[in-house]
Tab-separated table of C-alpha atoms in Angstrom:
chain	number	residue	atom	x	y	z
A	108	MET	CA	24.358	19.781	-6.174
A	109	ASN	CA	21.772	19.472	-3.390
A	110	ASP	CA	22.257	17.058	-0.466
A	111	ILE	CA	18.932	16.132	1.148
A	112	PRO	CA	18.857	14.173	4.452
A	113	CYS	CA	17.005	10.877	4.096
A	114	VAL	CA	16.906	7.242	5.148
A	115	LEU	CA	16.637	4.291	2.787
A	116	MET	CA	14.267	1.885	4.544
A	117	ARG	CA	12.666	-1.439	3.892
A	118	GLY	CA	9.004	-1.523	4.731
A	119	GLY	CA	7.412	-4.949	4.405
A	120	SER	CA	8.421	-6.302	0.984
A	121	SER	CA	9.158	-2.859	-0.499
A	122	LYS	CA	11.813	-0.233	0.061
A	123	GLY	CA	12.295	3.454	-0.602
A	124	LEU	CA	13.492	6.815	0.648
A	125	PHE	CA	12.097	8.420	3.798
A	126	PHE	CA	12.256	12.190	4.225
A	127	LEU	CA	11.208	14.643	6.881
A	128	ALA	CA	8.748	17.073	5.311
A	129	GLN	CA	10.809	20.003	6.609
A	130	ASP	CA	13.717	18.959	4.394
A	131	LEU	CA	11.748	19.093	1.138
A	132	PRO	CA	10.302	22.017	-0.847
A	133	THR	CA	6.797	22.986	0.208
A	134	ASP	CA	5.844	23.598	-3.423
A	135	ALA	CA	4.557	20.318	-4.830
A	136	THR	CA	6.026	20.876	-8.296
A	137	MET	CA	9.502	21.547	-6.945
A	138	ARG	CA	9.203	18.672	-4.478
A	139	ASP	CA	8.234	16.172	-7.162
A	140	ARG	CA	11.048	17.317	-9.435
A	141	LEU	CA	13.470	16.699	-6.585
A	142	LEU	CA	12.009	13.239	-5.884
A	143	LEU	CA	12.343	12.255	-9.542
A	144	ALA	CA	15.981	13.338	-9.534
A	145	ALA	CA	16.661	11.565	-6.239
A	146	MET	CA	15.279	8.279	-7.553
A	147	GLY	CA	16.889	8.644	-10.996
A	148	SER	CA	13.647	8.848	-12.981
A	149	PRO	CA	12.692	8.689	-15.745
A	150	ASP	CA	15.073	5.847	-16.598
A	151	LEU	CA	14.351	2.122	-16.679
A	152	ARG	CA	17.514	1.384	-14.673
A	153	GLN	CA	17.313	4.508	-12.495
A	154	ILE	CA	21.083	4.368	-12.761
A	155	ASP	CA	21.588	7.990	-11.690
A	156	GLY	CA	19.480	7.755	-8.560
A	157	MET	CA	18.448	5.632	-5.597
A	158	GLY	CA	15.617	3.761	-7.301
A	159	GLY	CA	15.963	0.057	-7.975
A	160	GLY	CA	14.434	-0.033	-11.445
A	161	ASN	CA	11.007	-1.351	-10.397
A	162	ASP	CA	7.874	-0.092	-8.677
A	163	LEU	CA	8.647	-1.879	-5.400
A	164	SER	CA	11.897	0.030	-4.908
A	165	SER	CA	10.936	3.409	-6.363
A	166	LYS	CA	8.901	4.671	-3.441
A	167	VAL	CA	9.090	7.734	-1.219
A	168	VAL	CA	7.573	8.487	2.182
A	169	ILE	CA	7.422	12.011	3.598
A	170	VAL	CA	6.833	12.269	7.356
A	171	ALA	CA	5.872	15.224	9.560
A	172	PRO	CA	4.415	15.841	13.025
A	173	SER	CA	0.649	15.634	12.775
A	174	ARG	CA	-1.558	18.650	13.225
A	175	SER	CA	-4.472	16.361	14.023
A	176	PRO	CA	-5.094	15.627	17.712
A	177	LEU	CA	-5.913	12.053	16.688
A	178	ALA	CA	-2.422	11.281	15.378
A	179	ASP	CA	1.216	11.624	16.412
A	180	VAL	CA	2.618	11.879	12.898
A	181	GLU	CA	1.312	12.101	9.363
A	182	TYR	CA	2.843	10.881	6.168
A	183	LEU	CA	2.448	11.164	2.439
A	184	PHE	CA	3.301	8.186	0.252
A	185	ALA	CA	4.577	8.898	-3.255
A	186	GLN	CA	5.121	6.351	-6.002
A	187	VAL	CA	7.891	7.664	-8.248
A	188	SER	CA	7.489	6.335	-11.773
A	189	VAL	CA	10.507	4.452	-13.036
A	190	ALA	CA	10.157	5.217	-16.742
A	191	ARG	CA	7.979	8.326	-16.728
A	192	GLY	CA	8.468	11.767	-15.241
A	193	MET	CA	5.556	11.345	-12.867
A	194	VAL	CA	5.072	11.224	-9.106
A	195	GLU	CA	1.802	9.592	-7.992
A	196	ALA	CA	0.409	10.353	-4.557
A	197	LEU	CA	-3.161	9.096	-4.891
A	198	SER	CA	-2.728	5.558	-3.610
A	199	ASN	CA	-1.115	4.180	-0.483
A	200	SER	CA	1.508	1.552	0.321
A	201	GLY	CA	0.799	-0.639	3.311
A	202	ASN	CA	4.268	-2.136	3.031
A	203	MET	CA	6.034	1.225	3.304
A	204	LEU	CA	3.694	2.188	6.130
A	205	ALA	CA	5.474	-0.426	8.251
A	206	ALA	CA	8.560	1.807	8.409
A	207	VAL	CA	6.788	5.078	9.285
A	208	GLY	CA	6.608	4.337	13.023
A	209	PRO	CA	10.292	3.374	13.405
A	210	PHE	CA	11.349	6.382	11.312
A	211	ALA	CA	9.267	8.735	13.473
A	212	LEU	CA	10.714	7.277	16.665
A	213	GLU	CA	14.312	7.433	15.435
A	214	HIS	CA	13.870	11.102	14.463
A	215	GLY	CA	12.321	12.156	17.764
A	216	LEU	CA	8.854	12.870	16.406
A	217	VAL	CA	7.423	10.449	18.972
A	218	ARG	CA	8.839	9.538	22.378
A	219	ALA	CA	9.476	5.828	22.803
A	220	SER	CA	8.314	3.883	25.833
A	221	HIS	CA	9.206	0.469	27.270
A	222	PRO	CA	8.794	-2.290	26.113
A	223	SER	CA	6.781	-1.175	23.079
A	224	THR	CA	5.409	2.029	21.597
A	225	THR	CA	2.206	2.575	19.645
A	226	VAL	CA	2.511	5.371	17.100
A	227	ARG	CA	-0.720	6.906	15.792
A	228	ILE	CA	-0.255	7.647	12.098
A	229	LEU	CA	-2.418	9.696	9.762
A	230	ASN	CA	-2.096	8.737	6.099
A	231	ILE	CA	-2.479	11.916	4.046
A	232	ASN	CA	-3.205	9.926	0.854
A	233	SER	CA	-6.423	8.496	2.292
A	234	ASN	CA	-6.989	10.612	5.433
A	235	LYS	CA	-7.186	7.353	7.398
A	236	LEU	CA	-5.624	6.463	10.760
A	237	VAL	CA	-3.318	3.560	11.517
A	238	GLU	CA	-1.798	2.454	14.803
A	239	ALA	CA	1.696	0.964	14.530
A	240	THR	CA	3.031	-0.962	17.521
A	241	ILE	CA	6.825	-1.217	17.537
A	242	GLN	CA	9.157	-3.012	19.911
A	243	THR	CA	11.099	-0.376	21.862
A	244	PRO	CA	12.874	-2.056	24.803
A	245	HIS	CA	14.395	0.591	27.116
A	246	GLY	CA	13.106	3.280	24.760
A	247	ARG	CA	15.067	2.220	21.676
A	248	VAL	CA	13.668	0.788	18.444
A	249	ASN	CA	14.462	-2.892	18.105
A	250	TYR	CA	14.768	-4.332	14.600
A	251	SER	CA	16.007	-7.818	15.493
A	252	GLY	CA	13.686	-10.721	16.184
A	253	ASP	CA	12.400	-14.072	15.026
A	254	PHE	CA	9.410	-12.833	13.005
A	255	GLN	CA	9.583	-13.992	9.392
A	256	LEU	CA	7.734	-12.118	6.661
A	257	ASP	CA	7.233	-14.210	3.543
A	258	GLY	CA	8.889	-12.460	0.622
A	259	VAL	CA	11.656	-10.994	2.812
A	260	PRO	CA	14.770	-13.046	3.673
A	261	GLY	CA	15.818	-13.548	7.277
A	262	SER	CA	13.894	-12.501	10.368
A	263	SER	CA	13.079	-9.234	12.133
A	264	ALA	CA	11.171	-7.752	15.025
A	265	PRO	CA	7.424	-7.741	14.355
A	266	ILE	CA	5.508	-4.514	13.750
A	267	ARG	CA	1.739	-4.643	14.176
A	268	LEU	CA	-0.336	-2.350	11.995
A	269	ARG	CA	-3.941	-1.716	12.970
A	270	PHE	CA	-6.038	0.113	10.370
A	271	LEU	CA	-8.937	2.134	11.812
A	272	GLU	CA	-12.095	2.444	9.696
A	273	PRO	CA	-10.241	1.846	6.416
A	274	ALA	CA	-13.377	1.394	4.301
A	275	GLY	CA	-13.840	3.997	1.584
A	276	ALA	CA	-10.210	5.140	1.535
A	277	LYS	CA	-10.718	6.943	-1.785
A	278	THR	CA	-14.381	6.578	-2.728
A	279	GLY	CA	-16.020	6.862	0.679
A	280	LYS	CA	-17.665	3.433	0.357
A	281	LEU	CA	-16.655	-0.177	0.877
A	282	LEU	CA	-18.520	-1.035	-2.338
A	283	PRO	CA	-17.868	1.974	-4.598
A	284	THR	CA	-20.240	0.819	-7.346
A	285	GLY	CA	-23.001	0.028	-4.845
A	286	ARG	CA	-22.833	-3.637	-5.839
A	287	ALA	CA	-20.890	-6.649	-4.605
A	288	ARG	CA	-20.336	-7.724	-8.215
A	289	ASP	CA	-20.065	-6.001	-11.566
A	290	LEU	CA	-19.880	-7.432	-15.057
A	291	ILE	CA	-16.878	-6.029	-16.920
A	292	ASP	CA	-15.773	-7.308	-20.301
A	293	GLY	CA	-17.874	-10.413	-19.769
A	294	VAL	CA	-16.251	-11.181	-16.392
A	295	GLN	CA	-17.836	-11.043	-12.927
A	296	VAL	CA	-15.593	-8.904	-10.710
A	297	SER	CA	-15.832	-7.222	-7.301
A	298	CYS	CA	-14.772	-3.613	-6.732
A	299	ILE	CA	-13.694	-2.969	-3.127
A	300	ASP	CA	-12.342	0.121	-1.361
A	301	PHE	CA	-10.829	-0.980	1.939
A	302	ALA	CA	-7.433	0.595	2.684
A	303	ILE	CA	-7.073	0.898	-1.098
A	304	PRO	CA	-9.420	0.722	-4.107
A	305	ILE	CA	-9.007	-2.586	-5.915
A	306	VAL	CA	-10.861	-4.815	-8.354
A	307	PHE	CA	-10.762	-8.572	-7.783
A	308	VAL	CA	-10.967	-10.905	-10.777
A	309	PRO	CA	-11.438	-14.694	-10.525
A	310	ALA	CA	-8.440	-16.218	-12.285
A	311	ALA	CA	-10.570	-19.017	-13.736
A	312	ALA	CA	-12.724	-16.452	-15.552
A	313	LEU	CA	-9.644	-15.514	-17.578
A	314	GLY	CA	-8.545	-19.089	-18.160
A	315	ARG	CA	-5.820	-19.065	-15.478
A	316	THR	CA	-5.328	-21.094	-12.310
A	317	GLY	CA	-4.298	-18.145	-10.132
A	318	ARG	CA	-1.243	-20.125	-9.013
A	319	GLU	CA	1.034	-19.003	-11.838
A	320	THR	CA	4.386	-17.496	-10.918
A	321	PRO	CA	4.930	-13.742	-11.296
A	322	GLN	CA	7.332	-14.478	-14.151
A	323	GLU	CA	4.703	-16.496	-16.016
A	324	LEU	CA	2.106	-13.784	-15.558
A	325	ASP	CA	4.467	-10.978	-16.558
A	326	GLN	CA	5.217	-12.779	-19.828
A	327	ASP	CA	1.520	-13.256	-20.601
A	328	LYS	CA	0.983	-10.054	-22.583
A	329	ALA	CA	-2.568	-10.954	-23.600
A	330	LEU	CA	-3.511	-11.384	-19.939
A	331	LEU	CA	-1.879	-8.104	-18.917
A	332	GLU	CA	-3.793	-6.261	-21.634
A	333	ARG	CA	-7.057	-7.871	-20.533
A	334	LEU	CA	-6.426	-6.974	-16.895
A	335	GLU	CA	-5.637	-3.377	-17.794
A	336	SER	CA	-8.849	-3.144	-19.819
A	337	ILE	CA	-10.833	-4.426	-16.824
A	338	ARG	CA	-9.001	-2.093	-14.447
A	339	LEU	CA	-9.751	0.973	-16.556
A	340	ALA	CA	-13.428	0.046	-16.831
A	341	ALA	CA	-13.568	-0.582	-13.079
A	342	ALA	CA	-12.077	2.855	-12.425
A	343	ARG	CA	-14.979	4.473	-14.236
A	344	LEU	CA	-17.536	2.391	-12.337
A	345	MET	CA	-15.838	3.264	-9.030
A	346	GLY	CA	-15.880	6.989	-9.746
A	347	LEU	CA	-12.092	7.088	-10.185
A	348	ASP	CA	-12.141	8.341	-13.761
A	349	ASP	CA	-9.089	10.576	-13.244
A	350	ALA	CA	-7.088	7.964	-11.363
A	351	PRO	CA	-6.370	4.973	-13.678
A	352	ASP	CA	-3.180	6.500	-15.071
A	353	GLN	CA	-2.033	7.050	-11.480
A	354	GLY	CA	-2.259	3.363	-10.595
A	355	ILE	CA	-5.659	3.076	-8.923
A	356	PRO	CA	-7.689	1.061	-8.632
A	357	LYS	CA	-5.276	-1.825	-8.197
A	358	ILE	CA	-6.174	-5.227	-9.594
A	359	ALA	CA	-5.647	-8.814	-8.450
A	360	LEU	CA	-6.393	-12.314	-9.701
A	361	ILE	CA	-7.897	-14.554	-7.022
A	362	SER	CA	-8.530	-18.275	-6.745
A	363	ASN	CA	-9.201	-21.045	-4.239
A	364	PRO	CA	-6.516	-21.688	-1.608
A	365	ARG	CA	-4.244	-24.702	-2.073
A	366	GLN	CA	-2.011	-24.630	1.003
A	367	GLY	CA	-4.454	-24.384	3.893
A	368	GLY	CA	-5.029	-20.624	3.645
A	369	THR	CA	-8.224	-18.684	3.037
A	370	ILE	CA	-7.726	-17.554	-0.565
A	371	THR	CA	-4.996	-17.242	-3.203
A	372	SER	CA	-4.054	-13.924	-4.794
A	373	ARG	CA	-1.820	-12.541	-7.525
A	374	TYR	CA	-1.572	-8.769	-7.015
A	375	PHE	CA	-0.491	-6.421	-9.822
A	376	VAL	CA	1.375	-3.111	-9.483
A	377	PRO	CA	-0.288	-2.615	-11.998
A	378	ALA	CA	1.631	-3.751	-15.097
A	379	SER	CA	3.511	-6.596	-13.387
A	380	CYS	CA	2.758	-9.176	-10.722
A	381	HIS	CA	3.942	-8.454	-7.189
A	382	PRO	CA	6.475	-11.097	-6.061
A	383	ALA	CA	4.670	-11.253	-2.706
A	384	HIS	CA	1.622	-9.105	-1.889
A	385	ALA	CA	0.764	-5.521	-0.984
A	386	ALA	CA	-0.308	-5.152	2.645
A	387	SER	CA	-3.136	-2.745	1.809
A	388	GLY	CA	-4.271	-5.077	-0.969
A	389	ALA	CA	-4.252	-7.972	1.468
A	390	LEU	CA	-6.557	-6.091	3.846
A	391	ALA	CA	-8.891	-5.261	0.963
A	392	LEU	CA	-9.006	-8.915	-0.021
A	393	ALA	CA	-9.700	-9.937	3.567
A	394	ALA	CA	-12.633	-7.511	3.628
A	395	ALA	CA	-13.880	-8.859	0.293
A	396	CYS	CA	-13.819	-12.397	1.705
A	397	HIS	CA	-16.235	-11.190	4.409
A	398	THR	CA	-18.518	-9.192	2.123
A	399	THR	CA	-21.672	-10.976	0.976
A	400	ASP	CA	-21.827	-12.057	-2.678
A	401	THR	CA	-18.386	-10.836	-3.757
A	402	VAL	CA	-16.306	-13.066	-6.019
A	403	ALA	CA	-13.830	-13.354	-3.135
A	404	GLU	CA	-16.466	-14.603	-0.702
A	405	GLU	CA	-17.377	-17.321	-3.189
A	406	LEU	CA	-13.770	-18.540	-3.415
A	407	ALA	CA	-12.733	-18.057	0.209
A	408	GLU	CA	-12.447	-20.911	2.679
A	409	LEU	CA	-12.909	-19.201	6.040
A	410	ASP	CA	-11.932	-20.830	9.300
A	411	VAL	CA	-15.248	-21.571	11.010
A	412	ASP	CA	-13.560	-21.360	14.413
A	413	ASP	CA	-11.828	-18.051	13.640
A	414	PRO	CA	-13.566	-16.404	10.675
A	415	CYS	CA	-11.998	-12.976	11.252
A	416	SER	CA	-8.576	-14.444	10.506
A	417	VAL	CA	-7.790	-14.394	6.776
A	418	VAL	CA	-4.681	-16.053	5.351
A	419	ILE	CA	-3.766	-15.003	1.819
A	420	GLU	CA	-1.602	-17.323	-0.245
A	421	HIS	CA	0.722	-15.365	-2.557
A	422	PRO	CA	3.782	-16.198	-4.707
A	423	SER	CA	6.253	-15.974	-1.810
A	424	GLY	CA	4.157	-17.638	0.905
A	425	THR	CA	1.308	-16.267	2.972
A	426	MET	CA	0.113	-13.046	4.604
A	427	HIS	CA	-2.103	-13.097	7.691
A	428	CYS	CA	-4.790	-10.468	8.284
A	429	ARG	CA	-7.294	-10.072	11.083
A	430	LEU	CA	-10.516	-8.145	10.621
A	431	GLU	CA	-12.326	-6.234	13.349
A	432	LEU	CA	-16.113	-6.142	13.440
A	433	ALA	CA	-18.413	-3.526	14.936
A	434	ILE	CA	-21.749	-4.908	16.114
A	435	ASP	CA	-24.967	-2.948	15.802
A	436	PRO	CA	-27.028	-4.256	18.769
A	437	ILE	CA	-30.272	-2.793	17.449
A	438	ARG	CA	-30.092	-4.252	13.955
A	439	ALA	CA	-28.095	-7.287	15.110
A	440	THR	CA	-25.699	-6.752	12.221
A	441	ALA	CA	-21.950	-6.401	11.961
A	442	ARG	CA	-19.730	-4.279	9.755
A	443	ILE	CA	-15.990	-4.414	9.166
A	444	SER	CA	-14.565	-1.579	11.253
A	445	GLY	CA	-10.871	-2.304	10.985
A	446	GLY	CA	-8.124	-4.704	10.158
A	447	ALA	CA	-4.659	-5.616	11.359
A	448	LEU	CA	-1.580	-7.443	10.166
A	449	VAL	CA	1.965	-8.042	11.330
A	450	THR	CA	4.914	-6.988	9.211
A	451	SER	CA	8.462	-5.688	9.664
A	452	ALA	CA	10.804	-2.882	8.638
A	453	ARG	CA	14.342	-1.664	9.094
A	454	PRO	CA	16.673	1.130	7.957
A	455	LEU	CA	19.119	0.156	5.214
A	456	LEU	CA	21.145	3.348	4.818
A	457	SER	CA	21.083	6.723	6.525
A	458	GLY	CA	22.609	9.926	5.174
A	459	SER	CA	21.895	12.318	2.341
A	460	VAL	CA	20.846	11.831	-1.254
A	461	SER	CA	22.708	14.030	-3.721
A	462	VAL	CA	20.498	15.616	-6.354
A	463	ALA	CA	22.483	16.867	-9.324
A	464	ASN	CA	19.993	19.460	-10.545
A	465	ALA	CA	18.227	21.708	-8.056
A	466	PRO	CA	14.459	22.033	-8.590
A	467	ASP	CA	13.572	24.981	-10.788
A	468	SER	CA	10.195	26.488	-9.977
A	469	SER	CA	10.057	28.204	-13.388
A	470	ALA	CA	10.437	24.979	-15.374
A	471	PRO	CA	7.478	22.727	-16.271
A	472	GLY	CA	6.871	20.302	-13.426
A	473	PRO	CA	6.279	16.550	-13.513
A	474	ALA	CA	2.815	15.101	-13.554
A	475	SER	CA	1.684	14.802	-9.953
A	476	ALA	CA	-1.547	13.399	-8.589
A	477	ALA	CA	-0.942	15.001	-5.204
A	478	ARG	CA	-1.341	18.529	-6.521
A	479	SER	CA	-4.992	17.901	-7.271
A	480	ASN	CA	-5.721	17.227	-3.608
A	481	PRO	CA	-5.884	20.413	-1.501
A	482	ALA	CA	-5.363	18.456	1.745
A	483	GLN	CA	-2.114	16.999	0.441
A	484	ARG	CA	-0.973	20.368	-0.933
A	485	ARG	CA	-1.675	22.035	2.408
A	486	THR	CA	0.465	19.697	4.491
A	487	PHE	CA	3.201	18.667	2.102
C-alpha cells in the first residue's frame, strides 16, 4: 500500500486531486498507473478510489516550482478516464487552474503578500502563462467571501485568472483551419484555438434551441453521435488527428442569448453536457464572439458600451469573461492578446491517498497522451 500526499480541491465547477510533482514517479507510465489507481479507474463508479464517477470529478493537477523565469510555478493537468485505463494530458482545465495558485501558496512554493498575491503560472499542457490573483490578507490564503460562481453552491473569495496570449494553445493559431468557418457534415461551424481547441456549432443547425438542459441533451443519443462525428472531422481539419480520442478539440452548441447575456452555450466534455461551463471553453467562446465571420460572432449580442465584456449563458447561470486587445498603431488593427475571468476554489480534504497496488514499471502502462510530448515528459 502506497500513501501519497495530496489535496482534494475544488477549482471552479470541477474538483480533483492536487499533487506536488516531487511526490509522484518521474516516469510517466508509472505516474499514470498510480493516478488511475488513486482515482479508482477504470470503473464507472470509481468506487475504489477518489474519483466521483464523472469527468468533472476525475481530474488531477501536478504542481512544481517553475524552471522558467517567467513563472513562479508550473502545472500539468491530467484528465483521468472514468471507464478506461487512460490518462489524458493534452488538454487543459480552466476550472482546475483556479486552485493552482492557492495550492502553491499553501505549500510554500510562492510567498504570499498582503492583501493579495499574484501567482505566475505556466501550464505545461499548452506552454501558456496565466496570472492568478488570490486574496491573501496578512499573508494567508482567504477562501471566504461573497463571490458567487454559478454552478457552485454558496459563496467564496474571488480568484482572478488572467490568460496571457492564449491563442494557439495547441495548434499555434487562433483559427487552426485558416478560416473563420468550415462546412462539416453539412453544418457551418467555427474552429477556434484560444486557451483550448474547440469547435462551435450553432444549435439551430442541428434542430435544437441551445437552451436544452444537460439531462435532455445527454439523453439525445442521435445528437451526441452527430456532435462526435463533427468533432472528429474538426480534429482532422485543425491538425489534431492524433487527439480526438484524448478529448480535443472540445465541442459546444451555441445560440442567441435569452437572459441579457452575450451568447448561450452548451459545452460538452465530450460525451455529456457540462452542467455549467468550462472556463477555458468560455474564453474560447468569448474570442470567437470577437472574431470576424465566425458562427459565434453572428449569434453574439455584444455590449456596444463594453464590447470586450462577454457574458456566456450556460445551464447553471452565467460566466463573465473580459478580453484584452493589443493595438497595432501602424495597421490600425487590434488582435485579442489575452482574456480574464473571475472564479473561485478551495481545499476540500488534505492528507494522503492510499494506492493499493504500487506502480510496476515492468507492466504495460495505461494510454497516456502526455508521453508523446517531450516537454511534458521532461518536467513531469
